[in-house]
Amino acid sequence: MSDPRLRSAAILLILAAGSIAGCATVGDRTSPPLVPTRYQTRTGPFVVFTNDPLPADSAVIKQLHALEREFSETLDVTLGAAEPPIEIYLLTDRKTFEHFLTFYYPELPQRRAFFLGQGERRVIYTHVSDKLEIDVRHEATHALASIAVGDLPLWLDEGLAEYFECPGADGGNPDDLRKLRAALAESWTPDLARLESVATVKEMTPLDYHEAWAWVHLALDGDAERTRFRAWLASRAAAPDDARPFASIFGEVSPADLSDRLRSHVANLSEQSPSRTPADIAAVRPARAPIVRLQEASADVLPRTARPKPLKGFFARMRDFVLGDDSTN
């Protein structure tokens, strides 16, 4: 900007705007920060950040404590005490969370929760809702798996999260079971090889999530399979490039026989809970919109190592205008 009169006018405009513009908050100057940091509640490997005090015996803290125990005992893994804590930012409500996504992650669709792994940091963003416990358990499972095992195939990472997301279900997931039960009636055929070929979240269909849960449930259902699955995870944690195929957990079984075995497993699980109705299932696990997970790169989510810059605010844009900086976000 070469005209000094224009530059002076712009500076005056910035100063005038300073009396009415605010920072990254919702509402007026007395509103809480958009990203909650005022209060911290620590439980095991998790630290929960909130704008209001969170009782140590709150439902979400109890679920995180239970999840840590269930995850460690079920998979026979130890979470290193030296690891940085898993950060969970619990926003006040859906409106605040949508505002947060728009400000910090405009590239993402509006969703209820997501997990971001960036270097040694593992961060979960979500908001208070009637589905909070399920959302937190699901995303926290991604974080725990990244600590205990490291990078996992996308489908297996999601299968584990589905397995552990329902409070007090011991790996049972009524929604996944109900959808697979319906798929069996449509002559659904599991295909582990195809599932293993899925590389991005965008490629995963709802049925893929249900099938991923079923494979994990099958791997943890029998004593022999559970032992081999635990060993498989330990091997992958020690040497990710040398891990044996997941199918080896089930011994020398042909792909067709293994597929039949999963179908039988799902059918038997259905028979074990004949009294469950859609209403019962909804009461345990309410219907939900897809959750964004940032552990894989795709056209509509970000890679692990990337974090978008916040959108430039009014002051920043005016400063660039005054100083002649034409860079964009």
Coordinates of N, CA, C and O in Angstrom, one line a residue, residues 5 24 28 35 39 56 62 92 100 151 155 165 172 176 178 196 203 237 241 246 255 299 311 328:
R5 N -2.1 8.1 2.9 CA -3.4 8.4 3.4 C -4.3 7.2 3.6 O -5.0 7.0 4.6
A24 N -10.9 -15.6 20.2 CA -11.6 -16.8 19.8 C -12.5 -17.3 20.9 O -12.2 -18.2 21.6
D28 N -19.8 -12.7 24.0 CA -19.1 -11.5 24.4 C -17.8 -11.8 25.1 O -17.3 -12.9 25.2
V35 N -11.4 -23.0 23.2 CA -10.8 -24.2 23.5 C -10.7 -24.3 25.0 O -9.9 -23.4 25.6
Y39 N -9.8 -25.7 33.5 CA -9.8 -26.8 34.5 C -9.2 -28.1 33.9 O -9.5 -28.4 32.7
A56 N -14.5 -35.5 39.9 CA -13.7 -36.7 39.7 C -14.5 -38.0 39.5 O -14.1 -39.0 39.0
K62 N -15.3 -41.7 35.0 CA -15.4 -43.1 35.3 C -15.2 -44.0 34.1 O -14.6 -45.0 34.1
T92 N -18.3 -27.2 25.6 CA -19.6 -27.1 26.4 C -20.8 -27.8 25.7 O -21.5 -28.5 26.4
F100 N -15.9 -24.1 17.1 CA -14.5 -24.5 17.2 C -14.0 -25.1 15.8 O -12.9 -24.8 15.3
D151 N 1.2 -47.7 14.9 CA 0.3 -47.7 13.8 C -0.3 -49.0 13.5 O 0.3 -50.0 13.5
W155 N -8.6 -50.5 9.3 CA -9.8 -51.3 9.6 C -9.7 -51.9 11.0 O -10.7 -51.9 11.8
E165 N -16.0 -49.3 22.6 CA -16.8 -48.0 22.8 C -18.0 -48.1 23.7 O -18.4 -47.1 24.3
G172 N -19.1 -56.3 23.4 CA -20.4 -56.4 22.6 C -20.8 -55.0 22.1 O -20.6 -54.0 22.8
D176 N -23.5 -52.7 16.0 CA -22.7 -53.5 15.0 C -23.4 -54.9 14.8 O -23.5 -55.4 13.7
R178 N -26.5 -55.7 15.3 CA -27.8 -55.6 14.7 C -27.6 -55.4 13.2 O -28.3 -56.0 12.3
E196 N -8.8 -55.4 4.5 CA -7.4 -55.1 4.7 C -6.9 -54.1 3.6 O -5.9 -53.4 3.8
E203 N -12.9 -44.5 2.3 CA -13.2 -45.7 1.6 C -14.1 -46.7 2.5 O -14.7 -47.6 1.9
A237 N 3.9 -54.2 17.6 CA 4.4 -53.1 18.4 C 5.9 -53.1 18.3 O 6.6 -52.1 18.3
D241 N 6.9 -53.8 10.6 CA 7.1 -54.3 9.2 C 7.1 -55.8 9.2 O 7.0 -56.4 8.1
F246 N -3.0 -60.8 9.9 CA -4.0 -60.9 10.9 C -4.7 -62.3 10.8 O -5.0 -62.9 11.9
P255 N -9.3 -68.7 3.2 CA -10.1 -67.4 3.3 C -11.6 -67.7 3.3 O -12.4 -67.1 4.0
A299 N -9.2 -37.6 1.2 CA -9.7 -36.4 0.6 C -10.4 -35.4 1.6 O -10.4 -34.2 1.4
L311 N -8.0 -19.9 11.0 CA -8.3 -18.9 10.0 C -7.8 -17.5 10.6 O -7.9 -17.2 11.7
T328 N -2.1 -15.9 2.0 CA -3.4 -16.4 2.3 C -3.3 -17.5 3.3 O -2.2 -18.0 3.6

